[in-house]
Short mmCIF file of C-alpha atoms in Angstrom, two decimals:
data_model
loop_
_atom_site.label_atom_id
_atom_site.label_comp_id
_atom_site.label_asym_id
_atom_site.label_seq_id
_atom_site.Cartn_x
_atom_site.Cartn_y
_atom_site.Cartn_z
CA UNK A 280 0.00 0.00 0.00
CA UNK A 281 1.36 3.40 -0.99
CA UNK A 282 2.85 5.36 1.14
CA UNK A 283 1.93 3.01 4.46
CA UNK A 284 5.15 3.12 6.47
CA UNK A 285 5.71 -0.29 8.13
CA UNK A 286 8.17 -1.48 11.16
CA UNK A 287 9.90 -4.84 11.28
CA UNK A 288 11.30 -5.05 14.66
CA UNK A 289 13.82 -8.19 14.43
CA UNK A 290 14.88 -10.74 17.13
CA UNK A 291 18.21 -11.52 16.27
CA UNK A 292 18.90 -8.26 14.24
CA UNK A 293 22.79 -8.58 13.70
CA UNK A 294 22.07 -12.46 12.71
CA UNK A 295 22.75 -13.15 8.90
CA UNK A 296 19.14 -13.63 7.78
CA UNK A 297 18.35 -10.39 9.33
CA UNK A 298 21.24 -8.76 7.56
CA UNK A 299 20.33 -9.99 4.58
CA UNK A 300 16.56 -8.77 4.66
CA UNK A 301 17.73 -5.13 5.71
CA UNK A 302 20.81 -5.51 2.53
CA UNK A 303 17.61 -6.59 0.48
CA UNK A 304 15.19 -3.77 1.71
CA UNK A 305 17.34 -1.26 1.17
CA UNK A 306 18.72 -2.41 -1.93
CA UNK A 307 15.62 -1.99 -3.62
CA UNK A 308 15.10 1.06 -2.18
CA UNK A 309 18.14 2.19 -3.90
CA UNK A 310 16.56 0.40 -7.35
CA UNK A 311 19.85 -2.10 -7.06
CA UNK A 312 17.94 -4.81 -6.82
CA UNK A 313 14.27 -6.56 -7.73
CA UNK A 314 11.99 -8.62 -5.79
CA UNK A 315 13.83 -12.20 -7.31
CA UNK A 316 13.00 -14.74 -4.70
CA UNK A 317 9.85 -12.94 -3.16
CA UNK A 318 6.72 -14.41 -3.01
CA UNK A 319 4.80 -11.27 -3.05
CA UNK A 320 6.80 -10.35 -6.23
CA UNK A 321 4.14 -12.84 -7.95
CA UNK A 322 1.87 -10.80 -10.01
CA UNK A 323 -1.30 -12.69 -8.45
CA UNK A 324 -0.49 -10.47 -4.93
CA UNK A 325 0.31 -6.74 -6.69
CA UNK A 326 -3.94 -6.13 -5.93
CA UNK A 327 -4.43 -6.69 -2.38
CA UNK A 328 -3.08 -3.81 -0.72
CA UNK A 329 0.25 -5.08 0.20
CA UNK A 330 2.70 -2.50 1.63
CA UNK A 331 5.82 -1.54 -0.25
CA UNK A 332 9.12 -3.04 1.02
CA UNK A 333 10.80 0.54 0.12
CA UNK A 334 8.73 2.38 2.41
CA UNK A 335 9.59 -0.45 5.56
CA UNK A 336 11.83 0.57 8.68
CA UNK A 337 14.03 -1.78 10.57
CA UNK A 338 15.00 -2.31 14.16
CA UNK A 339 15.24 -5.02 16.66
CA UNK A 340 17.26 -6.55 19.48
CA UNK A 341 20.44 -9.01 19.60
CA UNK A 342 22.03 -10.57 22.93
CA UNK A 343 25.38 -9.94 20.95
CA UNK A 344 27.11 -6.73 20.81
CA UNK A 345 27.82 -5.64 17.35
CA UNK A 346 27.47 -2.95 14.46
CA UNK A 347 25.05 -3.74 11.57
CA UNK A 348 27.35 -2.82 9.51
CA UNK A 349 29.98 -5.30 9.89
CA UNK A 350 27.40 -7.91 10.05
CA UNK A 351 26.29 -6.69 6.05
CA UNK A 352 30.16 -6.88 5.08
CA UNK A 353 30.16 -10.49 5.72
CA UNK A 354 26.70 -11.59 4.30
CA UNK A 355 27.62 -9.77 1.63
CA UNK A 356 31.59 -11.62 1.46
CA UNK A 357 30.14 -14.98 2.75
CA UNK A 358 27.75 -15.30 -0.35
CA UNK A 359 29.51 -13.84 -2.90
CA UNK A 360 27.32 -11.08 -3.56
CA UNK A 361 29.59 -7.89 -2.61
CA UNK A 362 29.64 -7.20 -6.66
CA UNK A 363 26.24 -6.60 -6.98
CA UNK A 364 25.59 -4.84 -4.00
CA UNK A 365 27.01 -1.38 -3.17
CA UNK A 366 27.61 -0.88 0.81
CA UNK A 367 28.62 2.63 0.40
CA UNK A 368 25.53 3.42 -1.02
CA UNK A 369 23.12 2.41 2.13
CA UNK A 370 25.81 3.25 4.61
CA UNK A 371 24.32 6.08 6.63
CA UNK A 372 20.61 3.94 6.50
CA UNK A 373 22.53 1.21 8.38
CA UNK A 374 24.20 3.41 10.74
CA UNK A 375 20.44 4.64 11.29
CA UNK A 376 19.10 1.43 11.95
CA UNK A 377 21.54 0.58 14.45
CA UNK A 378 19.92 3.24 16.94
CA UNK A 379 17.01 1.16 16.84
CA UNK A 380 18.84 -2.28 17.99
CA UNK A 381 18.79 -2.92 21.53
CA UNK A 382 19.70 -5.91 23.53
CA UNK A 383 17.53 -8.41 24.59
CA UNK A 384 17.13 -11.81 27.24
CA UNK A 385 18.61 -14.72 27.60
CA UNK A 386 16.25 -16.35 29.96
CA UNK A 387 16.23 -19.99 29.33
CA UNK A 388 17.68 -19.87 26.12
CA UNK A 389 19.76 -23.13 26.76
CA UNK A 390 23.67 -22.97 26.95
CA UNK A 391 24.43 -22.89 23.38
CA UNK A 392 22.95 -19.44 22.77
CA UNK A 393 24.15 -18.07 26.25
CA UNK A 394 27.70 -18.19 25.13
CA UNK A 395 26.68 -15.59 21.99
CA UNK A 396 26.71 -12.98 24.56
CA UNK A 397 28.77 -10.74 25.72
CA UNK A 398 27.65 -11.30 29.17
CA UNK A 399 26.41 -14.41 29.53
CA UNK A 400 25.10 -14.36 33.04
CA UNK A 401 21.07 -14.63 32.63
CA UNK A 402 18.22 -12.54 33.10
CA UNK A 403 19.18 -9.97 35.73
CA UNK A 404 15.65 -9.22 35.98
CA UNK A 405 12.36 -9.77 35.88
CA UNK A 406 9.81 -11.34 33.46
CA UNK A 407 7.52 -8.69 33.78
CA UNK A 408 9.96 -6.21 33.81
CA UNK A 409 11.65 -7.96 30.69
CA UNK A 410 8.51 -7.77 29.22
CA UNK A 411 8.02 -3.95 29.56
CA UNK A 412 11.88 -3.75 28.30
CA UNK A 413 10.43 -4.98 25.05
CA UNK A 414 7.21 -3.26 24.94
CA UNK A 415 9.09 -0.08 25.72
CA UNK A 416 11.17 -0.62 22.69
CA UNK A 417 8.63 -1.72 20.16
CA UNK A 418 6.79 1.65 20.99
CA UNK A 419 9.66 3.59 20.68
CA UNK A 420 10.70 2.77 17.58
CA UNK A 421 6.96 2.91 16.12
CA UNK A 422 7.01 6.64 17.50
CA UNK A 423 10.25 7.62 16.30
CA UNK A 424 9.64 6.79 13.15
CA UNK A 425 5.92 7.49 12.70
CA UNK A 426 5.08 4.16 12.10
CA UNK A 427 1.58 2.60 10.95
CA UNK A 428 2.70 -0.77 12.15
CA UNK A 429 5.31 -2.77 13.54
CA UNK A 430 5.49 -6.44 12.67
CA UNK A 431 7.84 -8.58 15.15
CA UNK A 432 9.93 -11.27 13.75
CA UNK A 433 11.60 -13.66 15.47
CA UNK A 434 15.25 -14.60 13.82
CA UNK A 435 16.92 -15.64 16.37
CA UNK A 436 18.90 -18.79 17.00
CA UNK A 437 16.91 -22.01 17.96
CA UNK A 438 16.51 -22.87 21.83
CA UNK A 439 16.28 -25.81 23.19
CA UNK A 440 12.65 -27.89 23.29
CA UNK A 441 10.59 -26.99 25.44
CA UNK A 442 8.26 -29.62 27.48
CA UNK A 443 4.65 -28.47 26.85
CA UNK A 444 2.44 -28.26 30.36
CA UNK A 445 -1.18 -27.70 31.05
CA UNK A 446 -0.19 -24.46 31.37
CA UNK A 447 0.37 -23.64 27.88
CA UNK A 448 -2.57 -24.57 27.14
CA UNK A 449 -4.54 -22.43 29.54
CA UNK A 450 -3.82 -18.17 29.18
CA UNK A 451 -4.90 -17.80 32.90
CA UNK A 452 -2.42 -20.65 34.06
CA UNK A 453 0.12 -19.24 31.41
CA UNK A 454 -0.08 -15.85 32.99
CA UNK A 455 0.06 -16.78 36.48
CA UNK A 456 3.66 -17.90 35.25
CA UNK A 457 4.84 -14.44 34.72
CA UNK A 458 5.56 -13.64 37.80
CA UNK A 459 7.25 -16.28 39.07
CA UNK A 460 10.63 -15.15 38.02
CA UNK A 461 12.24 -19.26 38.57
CA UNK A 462 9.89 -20.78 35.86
CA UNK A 463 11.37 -22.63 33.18
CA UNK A 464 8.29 -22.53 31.06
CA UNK A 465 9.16 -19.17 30.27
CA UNK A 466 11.76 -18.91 27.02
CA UNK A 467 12.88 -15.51 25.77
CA UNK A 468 11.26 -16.79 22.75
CA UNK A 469 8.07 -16.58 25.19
CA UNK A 470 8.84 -13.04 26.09
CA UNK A 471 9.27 -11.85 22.92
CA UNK A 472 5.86 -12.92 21.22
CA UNK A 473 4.03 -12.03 24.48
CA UNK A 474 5.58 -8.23 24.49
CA UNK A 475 4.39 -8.17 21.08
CA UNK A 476 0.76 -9.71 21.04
CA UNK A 477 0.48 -7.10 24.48
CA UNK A 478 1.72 -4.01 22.07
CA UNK A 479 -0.92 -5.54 19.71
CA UNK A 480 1.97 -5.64 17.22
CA UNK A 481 1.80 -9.12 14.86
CA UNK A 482 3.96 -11.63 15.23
CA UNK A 483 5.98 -14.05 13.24
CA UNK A 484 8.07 -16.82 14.51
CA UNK A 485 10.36 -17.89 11.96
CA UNK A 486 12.30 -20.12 14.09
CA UNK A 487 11.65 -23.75 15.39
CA UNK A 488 11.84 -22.36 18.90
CA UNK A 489 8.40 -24.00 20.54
CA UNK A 490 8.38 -21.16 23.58
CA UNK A 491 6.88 -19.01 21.28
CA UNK A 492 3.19 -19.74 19.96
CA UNK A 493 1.69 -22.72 22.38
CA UNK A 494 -2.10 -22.57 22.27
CA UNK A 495 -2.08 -20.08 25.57
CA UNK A 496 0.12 -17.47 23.47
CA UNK A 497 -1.88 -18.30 20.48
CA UNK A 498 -5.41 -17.47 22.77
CA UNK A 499 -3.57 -14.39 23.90
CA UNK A 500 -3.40 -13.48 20.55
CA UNK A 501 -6.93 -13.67 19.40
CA UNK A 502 -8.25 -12.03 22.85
CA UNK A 503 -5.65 -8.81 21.78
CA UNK A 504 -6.83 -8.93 17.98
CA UNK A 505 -3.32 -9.67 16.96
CA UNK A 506 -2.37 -11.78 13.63
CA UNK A 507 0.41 -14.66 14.52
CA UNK A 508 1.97 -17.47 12.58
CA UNK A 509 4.67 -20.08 12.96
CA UNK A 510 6.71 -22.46 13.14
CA UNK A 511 10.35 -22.43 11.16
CA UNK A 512 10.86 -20.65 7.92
CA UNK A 513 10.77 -23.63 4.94
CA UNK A 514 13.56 -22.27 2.69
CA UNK A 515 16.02 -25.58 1.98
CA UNK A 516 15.60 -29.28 2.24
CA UNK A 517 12.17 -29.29 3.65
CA UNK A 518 10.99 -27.27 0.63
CA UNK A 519 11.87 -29.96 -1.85
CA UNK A 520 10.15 -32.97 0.55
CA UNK A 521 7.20 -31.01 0.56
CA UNK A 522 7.39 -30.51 -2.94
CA UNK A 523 8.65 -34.12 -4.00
CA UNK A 524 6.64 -35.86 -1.54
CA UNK A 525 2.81 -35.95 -2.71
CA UNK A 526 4.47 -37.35 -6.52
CA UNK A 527 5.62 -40.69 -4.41
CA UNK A 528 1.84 -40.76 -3.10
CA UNK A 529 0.39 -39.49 -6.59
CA UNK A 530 2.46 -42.52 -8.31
CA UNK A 531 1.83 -45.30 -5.32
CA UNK A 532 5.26 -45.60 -4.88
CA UNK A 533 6.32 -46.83 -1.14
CA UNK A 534 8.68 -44.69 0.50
CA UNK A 535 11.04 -46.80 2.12
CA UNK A 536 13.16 -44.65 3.61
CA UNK A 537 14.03 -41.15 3.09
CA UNK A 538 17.56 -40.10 4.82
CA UNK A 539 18.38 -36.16 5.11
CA UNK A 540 21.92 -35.20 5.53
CA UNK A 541 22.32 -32.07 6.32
CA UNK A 542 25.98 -29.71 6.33
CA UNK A 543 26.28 -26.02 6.88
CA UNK A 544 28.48 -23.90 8.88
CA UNK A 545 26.88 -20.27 10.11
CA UNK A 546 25.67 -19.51 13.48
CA UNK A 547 23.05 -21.43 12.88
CA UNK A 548 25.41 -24.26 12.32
CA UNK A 549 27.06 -23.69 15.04
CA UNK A 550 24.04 -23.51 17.73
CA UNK A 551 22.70 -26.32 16.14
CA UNK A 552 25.57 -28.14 16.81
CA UNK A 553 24.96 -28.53 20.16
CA UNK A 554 22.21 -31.81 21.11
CA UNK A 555 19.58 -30.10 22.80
CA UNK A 556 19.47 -27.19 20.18
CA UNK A 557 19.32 -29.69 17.48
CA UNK A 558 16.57 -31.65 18.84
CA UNK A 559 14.48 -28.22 18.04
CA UNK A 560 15.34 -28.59 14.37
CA UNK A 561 15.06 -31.89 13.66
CA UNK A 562 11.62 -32.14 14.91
CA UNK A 563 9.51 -30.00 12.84
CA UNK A 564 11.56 -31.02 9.53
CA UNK A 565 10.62 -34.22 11.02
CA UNK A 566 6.51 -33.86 10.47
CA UNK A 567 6.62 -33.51 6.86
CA UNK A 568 6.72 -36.78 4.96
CA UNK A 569 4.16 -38.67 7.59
CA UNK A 570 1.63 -36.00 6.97
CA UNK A 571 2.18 -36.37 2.93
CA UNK A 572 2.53 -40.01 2.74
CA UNK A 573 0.06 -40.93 5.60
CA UNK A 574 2.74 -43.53 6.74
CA UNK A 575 5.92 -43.19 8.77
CA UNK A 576 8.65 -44.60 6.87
CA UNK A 577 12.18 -44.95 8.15
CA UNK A 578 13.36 -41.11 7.52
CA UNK A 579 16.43 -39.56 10.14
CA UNK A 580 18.04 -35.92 9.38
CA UNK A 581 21.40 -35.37 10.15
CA UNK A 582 22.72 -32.31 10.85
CA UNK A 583 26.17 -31.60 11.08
CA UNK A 584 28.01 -27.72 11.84
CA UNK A 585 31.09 -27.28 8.90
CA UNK A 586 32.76 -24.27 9.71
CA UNK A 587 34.41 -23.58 6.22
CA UNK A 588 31.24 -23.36 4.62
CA UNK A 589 30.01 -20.60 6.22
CA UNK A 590 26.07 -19.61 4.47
CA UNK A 591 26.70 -22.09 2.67
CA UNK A 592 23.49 -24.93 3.47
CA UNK A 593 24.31 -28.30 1.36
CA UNK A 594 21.71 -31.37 1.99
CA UNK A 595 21.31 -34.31 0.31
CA UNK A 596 18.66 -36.63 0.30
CA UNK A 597 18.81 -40.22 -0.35
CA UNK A 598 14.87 -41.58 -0.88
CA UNK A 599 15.21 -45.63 -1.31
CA UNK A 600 11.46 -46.35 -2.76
CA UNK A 601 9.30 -49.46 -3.85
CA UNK A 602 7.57 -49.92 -6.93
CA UNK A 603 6.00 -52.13 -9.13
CA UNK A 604 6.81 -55.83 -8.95
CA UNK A 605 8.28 -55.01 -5.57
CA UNK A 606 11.13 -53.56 -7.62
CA UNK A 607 13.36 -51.26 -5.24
CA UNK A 608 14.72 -48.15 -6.52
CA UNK A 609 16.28 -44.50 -5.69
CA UNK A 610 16.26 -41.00 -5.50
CA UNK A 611 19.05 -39.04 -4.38
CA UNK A 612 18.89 -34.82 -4.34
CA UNK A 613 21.88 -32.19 -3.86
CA UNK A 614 20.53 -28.76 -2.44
CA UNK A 615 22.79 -26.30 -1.86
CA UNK A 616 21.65 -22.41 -1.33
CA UNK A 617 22.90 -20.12 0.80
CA UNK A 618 20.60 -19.98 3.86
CA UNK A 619 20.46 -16.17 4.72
CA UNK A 620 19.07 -15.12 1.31
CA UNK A 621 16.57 -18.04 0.75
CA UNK A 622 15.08 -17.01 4.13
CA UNK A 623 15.21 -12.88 3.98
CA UNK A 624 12.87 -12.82 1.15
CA UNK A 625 10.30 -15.19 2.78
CA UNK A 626 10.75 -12.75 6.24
CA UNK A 627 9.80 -9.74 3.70
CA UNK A 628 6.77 -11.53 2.25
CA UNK A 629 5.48 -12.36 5.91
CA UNK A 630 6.01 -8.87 7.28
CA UNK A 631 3.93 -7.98 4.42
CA UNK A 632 1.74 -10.26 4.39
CA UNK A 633 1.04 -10.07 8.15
CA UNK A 634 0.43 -6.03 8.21
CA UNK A 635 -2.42 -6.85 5.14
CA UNK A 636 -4.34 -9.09 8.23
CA UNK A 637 -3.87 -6.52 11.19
CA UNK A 638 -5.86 -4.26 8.79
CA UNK A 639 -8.25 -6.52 7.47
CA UNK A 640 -9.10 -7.08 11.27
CA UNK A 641 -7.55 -10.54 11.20
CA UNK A 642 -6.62 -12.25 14.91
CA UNK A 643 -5.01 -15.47 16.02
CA UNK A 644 -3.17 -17.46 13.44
CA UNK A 645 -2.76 -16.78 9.98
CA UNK A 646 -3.49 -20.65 8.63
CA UNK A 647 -2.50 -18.89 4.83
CA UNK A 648 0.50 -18.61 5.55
CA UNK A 649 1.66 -22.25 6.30
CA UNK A 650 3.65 -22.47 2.83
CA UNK A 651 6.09 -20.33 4.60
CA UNK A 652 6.56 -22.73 7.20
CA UNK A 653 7.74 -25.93 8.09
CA UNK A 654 5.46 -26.41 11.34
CA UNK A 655 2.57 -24.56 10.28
CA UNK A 656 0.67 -24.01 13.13
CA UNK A 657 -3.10 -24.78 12.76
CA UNK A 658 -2.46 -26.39 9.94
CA UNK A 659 -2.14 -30.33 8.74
CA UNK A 660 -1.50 -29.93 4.88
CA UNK A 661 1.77 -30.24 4.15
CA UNK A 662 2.12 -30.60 0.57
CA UNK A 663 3.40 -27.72 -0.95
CA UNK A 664 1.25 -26.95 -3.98
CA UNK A 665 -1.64 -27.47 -1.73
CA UNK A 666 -0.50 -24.77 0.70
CA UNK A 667 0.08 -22.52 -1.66
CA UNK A 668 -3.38 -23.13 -3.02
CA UNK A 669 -3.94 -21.61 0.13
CA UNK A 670 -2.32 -18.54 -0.07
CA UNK A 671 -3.83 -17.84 -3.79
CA UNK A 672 -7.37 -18.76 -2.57
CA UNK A 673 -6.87 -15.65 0.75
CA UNK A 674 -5.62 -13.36 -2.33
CA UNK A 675 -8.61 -14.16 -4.27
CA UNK A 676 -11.23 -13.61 -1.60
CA UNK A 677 -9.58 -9.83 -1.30
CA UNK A 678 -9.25 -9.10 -4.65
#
């Protein structure tokens, strides 16, 4: 929508998808680059009142201390993409941004991440007090910059899983939990989307991190009249199942086993690397082919932190299959993308999208959106082509 200025308030704003989003943003704003890789750069969405990326703001917290600059020199040198953008040119807009980054909480975030920080010593204090940290923020940066909205997205690296309770199923029980300062149901995942939903600002969780939308949060959500979605951006490996999957069930062909090996070596990488972390990943890339093939075959990712290759994201796929005659065969895939800039479009489509339903008086989750996402929340079709049926069928009904 023309001239509609809109927010996207990051968690996990010096990470490398969020550098790449804010490169890509501005970039465009600068007419060095197009939409490539955008879903809203389809034709079928340029009717529905979308805002325009040019026109968005960025801000956002990180435990880490940093500059944003430095943390856009080596996206830029990690993927091999410092030719086609120029840094000088959107200099003083990242030096701007960077007023706008604060830090942000640790609590319960698990080991792995707690050694990102500077001062890894834990929340210092409270969780409502964290929570008004974050509020405080959001609403500064909306008034600062004369804002229409603010759209929160969660970046940040993946915590540990958390063990669901009654509690996070119930908003009264949920709530009675904030102020008991010792409870481990609380992630700063949890903090985050609750400072949000309170602000009434929407809310996207692009990470596996569970902490964030449990039914409680999600109820939250719909009492405040606030538009959520989750879980985990799909942008590699998962993509192609979901894409690949439904021709095994189209064909009757019995998936015998589908093995996922996975290799890449950013912070991501490195988080990931650690057990508990990992567990977090592997489970909602886990979902995928059961819901498709309506069987459970023998299917384990692997994923392994490789230093050298940096954004680089390699998988490969080995699907052993059985056809006619009993006959066994194979598949085997090679993916390899670099994992900051097949996410940072996706994050730009959601912020977009997810401004369109606060105005259209949407609350609660945004089922439409579950082509995004490898855990769709609210949602049980997996099958890509179906999902984004989906998404076309919401742009129809508006236009």
């Amino acid at each position: 929508m023309k001239g509609r200025k809109v927010g996207v308030w990051m968690v996990g704003a010096f990470g490398s998808i969020a550098s790449a989003l804010v490169i890509g943003a501005l970039s465009m704003r600068k007419g060095m680059t197009g939409s490539r890789g955008m879903v809203t750069g389809n034709e079928r969405f340029s009717g529905i009142g979308l805002p325009d990326v040019e026109q968005m703001e960025f801000g956002g917290c990180d435990i880490r201390r940093g500059r944003l600059k430095t943390a856009a020199r080596e996206v830029l040198t990690t993927t091999g993409i410092s030719e086609s953008v120029d840094l000088d040119r959107i200099d003083e807009d990242l030096t701007r941004i960077e007023r706008f980054i604060h830090g942000g909480t640790l609590r319960n975030c698990g080991d792995a991440i707690a050694c990102l920080c500077a001062e890894p010593s834990g929340p210092t204090s409270t969780i409502r007090h964290e929570i008004a940290a974050i509020l405080g923020h959001l609403r500064d940066f909306q008034d600062q910059l004369k804002l229409d909205e603010v759209v929160v997205v969660n970046l940040a690296s993946t915590e540990p899983m958390l063990e669901m309770g009654e509690l996070h199923n119930d908003l009264q029980a949920f709530e009675a939990q904030l102020d008991l300062d010792s409870s481990p149901a609380i992630r700063a995942s949890t903090i985050y989307a609750y400072a949000a939903i309170a602000g009434g600002y929407p809310y996207v969780n692009f990470t596996p991190s569970n902490g964030a939308l449990f039914p409680a949060m999600v109820q939250f959500a719909e009492a405040k009249g606030v538009p959520v979605m989750g879980n985990d951006g799909k942008t590699g490996e998962t993509l192609v199942k979901s894409a690949l999957a439904p021709m095994f069930a189209c064909r009757d062909l019995e998936v015998l086993s589908w093995e996922g090996f996975n290799i890449l070596g950013n912070m991501d990488g490195r988080i990931l690397d650690n057990p508990e972390n990992r567990e977090s990943k592997i489970k909602t890339k886990d979902k995928v082919l059961s819901h498709i093939l309506g069987y459970s075959p023998h299917a384990r990712v692997h994923i392994d932190y490789v230093p050298s290759l940096a954004d680089q994201k390699t998988a490969w796929d080995f699907i052993h299959f059985r056809g006619f005659l009993g006959a066994r065969m194979s598949l085997q895939f090679l993916w390899q993308g670099f994992d900051s800039l097949l996410a940072a479009p996706l994050v730009l489509d959601l912020v977009r999208f997810a401004d369109l339903a606060k105005r259209r008086g949407e609350s609660g989750l945004m089922k439409h959106l579950a082509c995004f996402f490898k855990d769709p929340l609210g949602v049980n079709e997996h099958r890509l082509y179906e999902q984004f049926r989906m998404l076309q069928d919401y742009a129809d009904q508006i236009n």
